[in-house]
Short mmCIF file of C-alpha atoms and ligand atoms in Angstrom, two decimals:
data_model
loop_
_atom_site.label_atom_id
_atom_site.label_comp_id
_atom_site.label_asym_id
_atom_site.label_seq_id
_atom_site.Cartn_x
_atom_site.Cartn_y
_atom_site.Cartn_z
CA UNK U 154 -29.63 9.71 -12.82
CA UNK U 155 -26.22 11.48 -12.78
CA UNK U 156 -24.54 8.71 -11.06
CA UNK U 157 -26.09 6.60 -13.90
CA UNK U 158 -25.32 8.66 -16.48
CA UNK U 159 -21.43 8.85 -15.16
CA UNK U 160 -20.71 4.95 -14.72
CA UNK U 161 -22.62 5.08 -18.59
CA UNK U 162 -19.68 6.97 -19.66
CA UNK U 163 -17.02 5.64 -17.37
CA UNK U 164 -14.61 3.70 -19.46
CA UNK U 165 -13.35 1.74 -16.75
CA UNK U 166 -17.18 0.46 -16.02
CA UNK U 167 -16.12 -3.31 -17.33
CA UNK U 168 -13.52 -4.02 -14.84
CA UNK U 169 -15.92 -4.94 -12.40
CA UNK U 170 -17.57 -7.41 -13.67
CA UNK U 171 -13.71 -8.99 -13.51
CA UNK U 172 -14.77 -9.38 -9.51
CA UNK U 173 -16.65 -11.12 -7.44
CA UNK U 174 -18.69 -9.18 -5.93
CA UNK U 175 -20.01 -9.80 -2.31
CA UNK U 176 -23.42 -10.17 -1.40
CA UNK U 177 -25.85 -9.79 1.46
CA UNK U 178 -27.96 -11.98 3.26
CA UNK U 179 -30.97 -11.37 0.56
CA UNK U 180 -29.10 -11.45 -2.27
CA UNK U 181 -27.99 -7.95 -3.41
CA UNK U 182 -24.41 -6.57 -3.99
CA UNK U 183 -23.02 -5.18 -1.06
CA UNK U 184 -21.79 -1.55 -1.54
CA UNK U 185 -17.67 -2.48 -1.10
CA UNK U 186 -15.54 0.30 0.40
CA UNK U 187 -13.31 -1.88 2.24
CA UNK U 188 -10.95 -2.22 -0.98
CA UNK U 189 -8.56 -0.46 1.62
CA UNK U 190 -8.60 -2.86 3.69
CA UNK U 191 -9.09 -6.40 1.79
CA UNK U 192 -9.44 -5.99 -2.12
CA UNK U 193 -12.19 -8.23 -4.01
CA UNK U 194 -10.93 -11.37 -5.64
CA UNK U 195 -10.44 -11.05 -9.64
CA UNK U 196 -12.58 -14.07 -11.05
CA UNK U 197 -9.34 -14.81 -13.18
CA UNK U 198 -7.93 -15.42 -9.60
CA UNK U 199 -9.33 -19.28 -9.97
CA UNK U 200 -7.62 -19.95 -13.36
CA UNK U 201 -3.94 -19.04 -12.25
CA UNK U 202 -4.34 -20.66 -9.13
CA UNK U 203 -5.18 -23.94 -10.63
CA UNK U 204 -2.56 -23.81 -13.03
CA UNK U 205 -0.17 -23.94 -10.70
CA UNK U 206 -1.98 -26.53 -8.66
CA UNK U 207 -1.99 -28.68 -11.57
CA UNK U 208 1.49 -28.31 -13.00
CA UNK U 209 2.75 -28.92 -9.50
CA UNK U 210 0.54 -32.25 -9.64
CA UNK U 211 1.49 -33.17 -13.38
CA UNK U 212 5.33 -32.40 -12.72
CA UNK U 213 6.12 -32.52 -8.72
CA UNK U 214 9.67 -30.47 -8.92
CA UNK U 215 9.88 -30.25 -12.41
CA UNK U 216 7.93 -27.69 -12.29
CA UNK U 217 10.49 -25.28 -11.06
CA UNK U 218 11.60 -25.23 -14.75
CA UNK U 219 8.69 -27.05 -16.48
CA UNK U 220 5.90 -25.49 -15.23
CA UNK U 221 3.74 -23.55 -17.66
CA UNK U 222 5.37 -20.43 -15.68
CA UNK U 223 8.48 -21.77 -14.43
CA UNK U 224 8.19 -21.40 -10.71
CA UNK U 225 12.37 -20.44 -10.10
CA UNK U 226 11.79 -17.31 -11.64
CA UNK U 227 8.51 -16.58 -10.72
CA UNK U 228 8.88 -13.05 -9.53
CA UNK U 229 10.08 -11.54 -12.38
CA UNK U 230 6.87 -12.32 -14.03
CA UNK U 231 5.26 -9.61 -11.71
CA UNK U 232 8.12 -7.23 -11.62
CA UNK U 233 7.28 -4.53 -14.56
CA UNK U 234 3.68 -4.85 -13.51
CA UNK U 235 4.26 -4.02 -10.08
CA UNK U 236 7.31 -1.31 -11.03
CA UNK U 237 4.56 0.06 -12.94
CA UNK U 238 2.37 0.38 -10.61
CA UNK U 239 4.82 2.56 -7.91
CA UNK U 240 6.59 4.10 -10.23
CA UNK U 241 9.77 2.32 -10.35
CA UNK U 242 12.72 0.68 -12.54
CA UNK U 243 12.37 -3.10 -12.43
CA UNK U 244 15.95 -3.51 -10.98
CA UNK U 245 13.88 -1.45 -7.97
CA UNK U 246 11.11 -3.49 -7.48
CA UNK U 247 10.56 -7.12 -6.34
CA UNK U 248 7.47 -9.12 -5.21
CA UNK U 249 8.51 -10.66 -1.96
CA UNK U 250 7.16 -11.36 1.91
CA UNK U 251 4.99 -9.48 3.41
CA UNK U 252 5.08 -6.19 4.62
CA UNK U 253 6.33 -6.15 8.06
CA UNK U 254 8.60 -8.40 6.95
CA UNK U 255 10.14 -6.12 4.39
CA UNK U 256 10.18 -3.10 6.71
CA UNK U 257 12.38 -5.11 8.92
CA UNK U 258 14.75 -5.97 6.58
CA UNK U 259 15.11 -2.82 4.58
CA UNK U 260 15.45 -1.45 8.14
CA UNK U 261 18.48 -3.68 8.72
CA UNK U 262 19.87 -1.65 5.56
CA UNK U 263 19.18 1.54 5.82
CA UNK U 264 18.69 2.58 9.52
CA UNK U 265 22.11 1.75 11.41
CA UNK U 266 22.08 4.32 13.95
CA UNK U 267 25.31 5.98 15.17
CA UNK U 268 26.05 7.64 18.31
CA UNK U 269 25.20 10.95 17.06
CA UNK U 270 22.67 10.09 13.82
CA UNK U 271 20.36 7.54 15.68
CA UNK U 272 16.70 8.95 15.10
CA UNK U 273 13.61 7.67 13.06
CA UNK U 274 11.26 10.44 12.40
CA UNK U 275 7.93 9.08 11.54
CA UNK U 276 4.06 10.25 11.75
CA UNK U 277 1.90 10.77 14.77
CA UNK U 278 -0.71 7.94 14.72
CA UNK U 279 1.48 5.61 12.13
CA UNK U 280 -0.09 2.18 11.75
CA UNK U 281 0.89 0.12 14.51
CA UNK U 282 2.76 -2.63 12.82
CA UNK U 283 5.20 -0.12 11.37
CA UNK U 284 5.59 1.38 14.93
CA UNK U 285 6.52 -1.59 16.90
CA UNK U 286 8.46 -2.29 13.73
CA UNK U 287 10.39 0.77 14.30
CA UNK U 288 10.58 0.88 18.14
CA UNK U 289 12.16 -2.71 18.15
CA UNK U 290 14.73 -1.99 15.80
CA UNK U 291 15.55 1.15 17.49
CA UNK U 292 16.16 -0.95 21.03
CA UNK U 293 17.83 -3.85 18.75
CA UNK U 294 20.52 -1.35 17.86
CA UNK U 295 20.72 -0.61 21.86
CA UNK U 296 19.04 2.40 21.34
CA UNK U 297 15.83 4.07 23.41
CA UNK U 298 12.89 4.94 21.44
CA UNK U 299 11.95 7.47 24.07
CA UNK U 300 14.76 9.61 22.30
CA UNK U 301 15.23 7.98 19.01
CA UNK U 302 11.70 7.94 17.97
CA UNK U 303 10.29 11.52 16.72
CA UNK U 304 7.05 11.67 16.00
CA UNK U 305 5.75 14.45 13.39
CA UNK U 306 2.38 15.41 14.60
CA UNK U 307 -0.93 17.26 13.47
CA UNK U 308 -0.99 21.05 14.50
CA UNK U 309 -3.49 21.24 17.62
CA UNK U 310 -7.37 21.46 16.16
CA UNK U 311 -6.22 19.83 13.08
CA UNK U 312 -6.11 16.08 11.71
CA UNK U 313 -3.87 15.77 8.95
CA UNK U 314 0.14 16.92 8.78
CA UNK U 315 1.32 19.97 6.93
CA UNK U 316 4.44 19.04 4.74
CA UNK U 317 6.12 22.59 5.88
CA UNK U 318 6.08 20.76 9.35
CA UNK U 319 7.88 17.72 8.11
CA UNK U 320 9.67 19.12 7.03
CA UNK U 321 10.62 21.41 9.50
CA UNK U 322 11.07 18.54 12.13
CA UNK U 323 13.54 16.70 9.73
CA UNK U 324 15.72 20.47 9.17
CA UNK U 325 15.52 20.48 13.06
CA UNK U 326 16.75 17.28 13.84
CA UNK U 327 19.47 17.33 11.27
CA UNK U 328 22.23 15.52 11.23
CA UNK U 329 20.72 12.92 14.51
CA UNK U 330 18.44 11.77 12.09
CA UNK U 331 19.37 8.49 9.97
CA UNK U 332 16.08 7.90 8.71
CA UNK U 333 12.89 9.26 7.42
CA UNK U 334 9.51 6.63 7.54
CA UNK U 335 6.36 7.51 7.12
CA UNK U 336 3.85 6.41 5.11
CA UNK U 337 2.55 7.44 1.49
CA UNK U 338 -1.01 7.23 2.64
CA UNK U 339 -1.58 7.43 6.42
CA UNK U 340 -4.16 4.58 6.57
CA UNK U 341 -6.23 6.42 9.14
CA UNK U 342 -6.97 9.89 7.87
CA UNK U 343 -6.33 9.18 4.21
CA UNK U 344 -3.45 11.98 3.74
CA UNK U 345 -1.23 11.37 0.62
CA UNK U 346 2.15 12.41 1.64
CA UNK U 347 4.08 15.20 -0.57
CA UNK U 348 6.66 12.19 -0.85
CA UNK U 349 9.09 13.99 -3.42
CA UNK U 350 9.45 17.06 -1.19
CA UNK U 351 9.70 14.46 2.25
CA UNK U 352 12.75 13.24 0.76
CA UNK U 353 14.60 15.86 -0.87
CA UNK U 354 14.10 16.77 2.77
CA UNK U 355 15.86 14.57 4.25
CA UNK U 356 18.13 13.60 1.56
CA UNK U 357 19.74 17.05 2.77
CA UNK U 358 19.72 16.11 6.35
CA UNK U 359 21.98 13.53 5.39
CA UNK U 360 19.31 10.62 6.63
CA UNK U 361 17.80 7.54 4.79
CA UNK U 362 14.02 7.86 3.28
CA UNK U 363 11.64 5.06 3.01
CA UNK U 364 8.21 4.94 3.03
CA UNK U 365 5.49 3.03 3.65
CA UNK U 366 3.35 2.27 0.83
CA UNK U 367 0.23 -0.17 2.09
CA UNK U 368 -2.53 2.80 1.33
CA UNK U 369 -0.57 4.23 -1.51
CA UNK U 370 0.16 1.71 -3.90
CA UNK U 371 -2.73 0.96 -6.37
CA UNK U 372 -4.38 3.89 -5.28
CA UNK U 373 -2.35 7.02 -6.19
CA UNK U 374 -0.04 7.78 -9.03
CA UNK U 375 3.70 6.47 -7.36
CA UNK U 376 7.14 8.08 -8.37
CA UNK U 377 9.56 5.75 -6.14
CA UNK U 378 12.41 6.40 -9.07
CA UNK U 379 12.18 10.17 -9.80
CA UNK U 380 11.27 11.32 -6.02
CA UNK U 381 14.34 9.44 -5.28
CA UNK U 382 13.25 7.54 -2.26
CA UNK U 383 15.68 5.29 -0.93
CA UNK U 384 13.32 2.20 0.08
CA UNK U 385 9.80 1.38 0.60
CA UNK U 386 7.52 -1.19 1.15
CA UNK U 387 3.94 -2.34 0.91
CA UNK U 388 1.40 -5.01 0.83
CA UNK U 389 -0.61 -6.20 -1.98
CA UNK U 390 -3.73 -7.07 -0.63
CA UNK U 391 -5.43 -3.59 -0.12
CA UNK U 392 -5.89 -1.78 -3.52
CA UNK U 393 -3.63 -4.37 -5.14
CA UNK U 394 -6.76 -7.38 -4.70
CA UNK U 395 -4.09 -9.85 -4.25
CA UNK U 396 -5.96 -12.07 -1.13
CA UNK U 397 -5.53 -12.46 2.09
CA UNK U 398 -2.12 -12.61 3.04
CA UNK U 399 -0.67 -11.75 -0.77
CA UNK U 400 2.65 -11.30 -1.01
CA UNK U 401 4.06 -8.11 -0.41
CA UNK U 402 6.78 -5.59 -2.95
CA UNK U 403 9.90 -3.72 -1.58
CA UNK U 404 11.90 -0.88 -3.32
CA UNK U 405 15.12 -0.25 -2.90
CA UNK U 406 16.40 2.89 -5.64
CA UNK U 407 18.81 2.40 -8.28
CA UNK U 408 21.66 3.99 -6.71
CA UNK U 409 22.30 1.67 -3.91
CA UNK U 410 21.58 -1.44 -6.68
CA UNK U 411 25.38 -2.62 -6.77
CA UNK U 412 26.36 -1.72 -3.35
CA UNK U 413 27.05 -5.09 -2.39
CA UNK U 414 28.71 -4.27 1.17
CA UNK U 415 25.39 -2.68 2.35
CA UNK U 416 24.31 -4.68 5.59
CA UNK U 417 21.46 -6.64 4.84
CA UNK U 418 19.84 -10.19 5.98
CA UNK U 419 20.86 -12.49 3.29
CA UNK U 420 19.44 -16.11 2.24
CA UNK U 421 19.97 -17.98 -0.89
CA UNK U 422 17.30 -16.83 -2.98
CA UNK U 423 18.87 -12.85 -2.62
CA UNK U 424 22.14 -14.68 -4.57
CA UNK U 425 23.45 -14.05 -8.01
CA UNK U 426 21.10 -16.57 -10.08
CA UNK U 427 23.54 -17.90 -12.58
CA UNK U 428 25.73 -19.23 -9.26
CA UNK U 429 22.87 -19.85 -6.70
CA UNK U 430 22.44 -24.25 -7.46
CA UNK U 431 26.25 -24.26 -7.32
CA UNK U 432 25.50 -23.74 -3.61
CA UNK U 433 28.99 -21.92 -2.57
CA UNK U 434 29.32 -21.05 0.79
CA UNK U 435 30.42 -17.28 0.15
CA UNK U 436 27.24 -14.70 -0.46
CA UNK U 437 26.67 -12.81 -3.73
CA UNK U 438 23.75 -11.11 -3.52
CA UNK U 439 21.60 -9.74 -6.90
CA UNK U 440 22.00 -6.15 -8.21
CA UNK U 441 18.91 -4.22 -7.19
CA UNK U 442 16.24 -5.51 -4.51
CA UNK U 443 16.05 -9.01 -5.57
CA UNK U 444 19.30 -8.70 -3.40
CA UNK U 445 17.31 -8.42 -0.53
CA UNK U 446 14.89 -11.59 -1.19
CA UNK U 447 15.78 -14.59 0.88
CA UNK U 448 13.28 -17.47 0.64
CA UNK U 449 11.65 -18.88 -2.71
CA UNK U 450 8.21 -17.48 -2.87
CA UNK U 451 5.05 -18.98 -2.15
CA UNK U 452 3.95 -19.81 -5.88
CA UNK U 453 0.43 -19.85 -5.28
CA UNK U 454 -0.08 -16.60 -3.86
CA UNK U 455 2.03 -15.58 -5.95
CA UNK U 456 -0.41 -16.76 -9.21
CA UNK U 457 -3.34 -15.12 -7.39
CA UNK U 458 -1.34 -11.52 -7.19
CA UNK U 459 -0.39 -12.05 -10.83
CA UNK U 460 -3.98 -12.30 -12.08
CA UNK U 461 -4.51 -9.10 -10.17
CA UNK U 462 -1.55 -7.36 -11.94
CA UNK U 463 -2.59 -8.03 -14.74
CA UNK U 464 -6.13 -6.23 -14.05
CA UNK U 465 -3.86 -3.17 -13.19
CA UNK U 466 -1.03 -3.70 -16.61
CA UNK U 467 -4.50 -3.44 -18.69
CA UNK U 468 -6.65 -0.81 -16.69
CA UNK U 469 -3.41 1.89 -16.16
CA UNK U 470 -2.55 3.65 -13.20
CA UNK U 471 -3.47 7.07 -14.44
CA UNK U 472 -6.58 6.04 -15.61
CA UNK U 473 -7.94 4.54 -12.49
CA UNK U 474 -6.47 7.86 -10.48
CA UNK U 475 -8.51 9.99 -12.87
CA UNK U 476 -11.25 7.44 -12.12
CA UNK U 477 -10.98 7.62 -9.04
CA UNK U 478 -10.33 11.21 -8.15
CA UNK U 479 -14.19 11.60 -9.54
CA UNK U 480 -15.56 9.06 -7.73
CA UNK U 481 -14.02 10.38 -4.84
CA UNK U 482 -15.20 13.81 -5.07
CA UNK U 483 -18.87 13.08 -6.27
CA UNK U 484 -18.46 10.99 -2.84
CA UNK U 485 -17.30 14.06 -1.12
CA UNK U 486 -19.54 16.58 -2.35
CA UNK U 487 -22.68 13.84 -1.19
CA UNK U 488 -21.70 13.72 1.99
CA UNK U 489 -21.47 17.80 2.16
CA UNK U 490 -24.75 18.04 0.60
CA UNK U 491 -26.51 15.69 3.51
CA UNK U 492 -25.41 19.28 5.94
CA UNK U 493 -24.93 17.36 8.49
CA UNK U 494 -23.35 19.71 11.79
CA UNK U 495 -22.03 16.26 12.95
CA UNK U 496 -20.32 15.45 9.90
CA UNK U 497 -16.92 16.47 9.05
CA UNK U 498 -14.19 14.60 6.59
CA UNK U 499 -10.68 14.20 8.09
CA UNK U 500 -8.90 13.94 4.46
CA UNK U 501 -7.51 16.89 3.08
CA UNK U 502 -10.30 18.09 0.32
CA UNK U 503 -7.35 18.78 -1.96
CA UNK U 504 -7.24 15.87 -4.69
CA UNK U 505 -3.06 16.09 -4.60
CA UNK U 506 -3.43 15.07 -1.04
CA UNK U 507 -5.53 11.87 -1.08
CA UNK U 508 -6.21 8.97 -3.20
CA UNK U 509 -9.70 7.26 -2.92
CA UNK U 510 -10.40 6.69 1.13
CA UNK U 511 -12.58 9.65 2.18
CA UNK U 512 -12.00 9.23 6.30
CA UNK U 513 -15.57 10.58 7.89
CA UNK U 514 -15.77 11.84 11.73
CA UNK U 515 -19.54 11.97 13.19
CA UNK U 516 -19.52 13.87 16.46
CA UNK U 517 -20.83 11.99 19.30
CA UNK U 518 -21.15 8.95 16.72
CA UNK U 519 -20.25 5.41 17.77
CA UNK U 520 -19.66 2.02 16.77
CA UNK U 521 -24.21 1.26 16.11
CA UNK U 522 -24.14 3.97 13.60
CA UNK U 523 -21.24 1.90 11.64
CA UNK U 524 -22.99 -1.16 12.61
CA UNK U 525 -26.24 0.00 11.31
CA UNK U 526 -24.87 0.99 7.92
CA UNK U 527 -22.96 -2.65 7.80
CA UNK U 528 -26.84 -3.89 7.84
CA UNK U 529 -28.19 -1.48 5.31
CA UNK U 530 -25.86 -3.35 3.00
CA UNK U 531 -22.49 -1.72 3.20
CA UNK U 532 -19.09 -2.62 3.49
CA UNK U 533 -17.23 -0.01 5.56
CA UNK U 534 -14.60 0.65 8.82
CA UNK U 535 -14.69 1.96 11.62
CA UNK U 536 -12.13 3.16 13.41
CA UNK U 537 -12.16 4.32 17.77
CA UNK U 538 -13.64 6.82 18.43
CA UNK U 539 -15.68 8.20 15.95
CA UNK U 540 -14.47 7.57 11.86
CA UNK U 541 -15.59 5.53 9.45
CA UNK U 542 -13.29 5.05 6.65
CA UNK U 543 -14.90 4.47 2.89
CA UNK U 544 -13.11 3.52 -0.21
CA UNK U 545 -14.59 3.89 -3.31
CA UNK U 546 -12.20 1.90 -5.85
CA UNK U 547 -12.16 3.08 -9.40
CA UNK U 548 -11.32 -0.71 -10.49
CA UNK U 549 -14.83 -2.14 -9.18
CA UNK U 550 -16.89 0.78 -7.49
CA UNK U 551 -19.42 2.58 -9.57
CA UNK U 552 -21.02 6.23 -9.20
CA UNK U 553 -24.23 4.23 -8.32
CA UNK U 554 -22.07 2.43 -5.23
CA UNK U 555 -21.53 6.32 -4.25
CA UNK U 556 -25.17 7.56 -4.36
CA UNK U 557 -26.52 4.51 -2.50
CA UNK U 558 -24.08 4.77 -0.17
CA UNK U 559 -24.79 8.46 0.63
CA UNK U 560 -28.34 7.66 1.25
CA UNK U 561 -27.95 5.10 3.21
CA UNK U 562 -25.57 7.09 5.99
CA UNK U 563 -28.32 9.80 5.03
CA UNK U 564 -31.24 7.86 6.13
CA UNK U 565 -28.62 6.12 9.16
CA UNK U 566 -28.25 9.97 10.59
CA UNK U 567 -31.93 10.79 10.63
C1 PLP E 60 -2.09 -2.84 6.33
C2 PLP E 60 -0.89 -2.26 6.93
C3 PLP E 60 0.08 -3.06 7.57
C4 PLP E 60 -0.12 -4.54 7.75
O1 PLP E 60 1.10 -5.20 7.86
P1 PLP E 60 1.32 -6.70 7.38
O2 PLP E 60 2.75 -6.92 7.61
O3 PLP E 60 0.92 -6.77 5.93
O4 PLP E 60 0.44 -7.59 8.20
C5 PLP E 60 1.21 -2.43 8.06
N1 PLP E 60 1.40 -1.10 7.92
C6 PLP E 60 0.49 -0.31 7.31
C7 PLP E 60 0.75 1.16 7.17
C8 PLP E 60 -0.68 -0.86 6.81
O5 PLP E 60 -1.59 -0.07 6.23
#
């Protein structure tokens, strides 16, 4: 009844009927906290999708400019939106690629080791895509990751990082440093990063600071612009429900908008738009990140992410954290209350320090306890050895998805 009584007064509680919501074998909602990991499709998703299926059949390349939303400047149509969303100027923010992608090329900009400033300090157990990432451009640059690579790590007996040790590494390592990357959310234990702090950090080491945003953005409140992080980037199909292989966002900040000597991979799409059909063979890229674009986007994945923006422009970000920071906790204080010796959560209990994954270790649990709670109607991860990773999402979870799913790992533990 309390869970009832809070989605009754949650004034998000519409948005989810903007989803489609899957459903098990006999017909019920399953309980989704996998929004982490693939967000739910908005059912305006369709519409925008078919618009752009049908201008492109009504006007073949017309459409470019006589489409119902021009596709040659398609992007800007989700810039504020997204800007919004990770705190950002528009001139910092552009929908492009994917996220690997983006690392690589902002890497290309801003990590170009020198014989003395050649390290990448990053986290202990980053995502692996961002490692091998990392490790490659370290040995493209002839460099060996084995002393280029430092790796900030949990104190022994505990699970998540302590910002005084960040920040300790990056004051140790100095001036060999040239860049800071970690990410804003480590996808595996849930930690929000003290991102502000991080880069001030290593601002006064003299290094570069990005950061990795695929867990972050959507899902905590972002300040890219006033933190004064150099570059980040991030997909848009976790919290940001923009499908299966969405397109992804990069930020570069404000202050390197107009340096136009800054290495960078370059293609014609990255070139100042008023001279880019004149088709000159000399480069001029964009001021800001739409610098760093180099392909013309895919236009229907594009539509879909729109339609999911849009859900976010109309819902606000610090609603949905508010949202979602009770959600999360009600979650939290479920769990505790099932006083379960085996049970411990690897997130940091302080709200400043997470966004809405609550990462839970069972002792001596395996993979047919997840499995088991997959067939009592549950959308979850698991992760070796022993976490399962839930993600209550203030856009389309309820306080009802919370209670069931506590009895249900309840009733999976007995
Ligand atoms: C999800 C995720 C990725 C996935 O990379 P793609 O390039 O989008 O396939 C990479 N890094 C992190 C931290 C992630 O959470």
């Amino acid at each position: 009844s309390f869970a009832q009584e809070m989605d009754q007064n949650d004034e998000l509680r519409k948005f989810r009927d903007r989803f489609l919501i899957p459903r098990s074998a006999d017909g019920s909602e399953v309980i989704y906290f996998t929004g982490n990991s693939l967000g739910l499709q908005p059912n305006s998703v369709r519409g925008y999708v078919e618009q752009e299926l049908d201008d492109w059949g009504n006007l073949g390349v017309e459409g470019h400019v006589h489409a119902k939303n021009p596709w040659l400047p398609y992007h800007e149509f989700l810039t504020q939106k997204m800007a919004a969303i990770i705190g950002a100027k528009p001139i910092e923010t552009v929908v492009m690629n994917s996220l690997t992608v983006n690392l690589h090329l902002l890497l290309v900009s801003f990590y170009r080791p020198t014989a003395e400033r050649h390290k990448v300090i990053v986290e202990k157990g980053a995502f692996p895509s961002d490692r091998y990432a990392i490790e490659s451009q370290i040995r493209f640059h002839g460099f060996d990751p084995e002393l280029s690579l430092i790796e900030v790590a949990p104190r022994p007996g505990e699970s998540t990082l302590r910002t005084e040790d960040i920040i300790e590494m990056i004051e140790r390592e100095g001036n060999s440093v040239a860049t800071v990357l970690l990410g804003g959310v480590n996808y595996y234990t849930g930690q929000a990063f003290e991102m502000g702090q991080i880069t001030a950090a290593g601002h006064k080491a003299g290094a570069f600071v990005g950061f990795d945003l695929a867990h972050a953005a959507g899902n905590i409140e972002l300040n890219m612009h006033d933190w004064g992080v150099d570059f980040a980037a991030w997909c848009s199909y976790k919290y940001l429900n923009g499908g299966p292989g969405a397109v992804g966002g990069a930020f570069v900040h404000e202050r390197h908008a107009n340096c136009h000597d800054i290495p960078r991979f370059a293609g014609w799409w990255g070139h100042d738009k008023a001279t880019r059909f004149l088709m000159g063979p000399e480069f001029v890229p964009l001021a800001g990140v739409e610098g760093w674009q180099i392909s013309n986007p895919p236009i229907l994945q594009m539509a879909a992410l729109r339609a999911s923006l849009e859900i976010f422009e109309e819902a606000g970000m610090s609603a949905l954290v508010e949202k979602s920071r009770r959600l999360t906790g009600y979650l939290e204080s479920l769990i505790m209350a099932i006083g379960d010796d085996r049970i411990s959560i690897v997130t940091p209990t302080d709200q400043s320090q997470r966004g809405c994954q609550l990462s839970i270790r069972v002792q001596g649990g395996d993979r047919s306890l997840h499995d088991s709670i997959v067939a009592s109607g549950v959308s979850a991860d698991w992760r070796e050895p022993d976490v399962i990773r839930v993600a209550p999402v203030p856009l389309y979870n309820s306080f009802t998805d919370v209670f069931r799913f506590a009895e249900v790992l309840r009733s999976q533990l007995h």
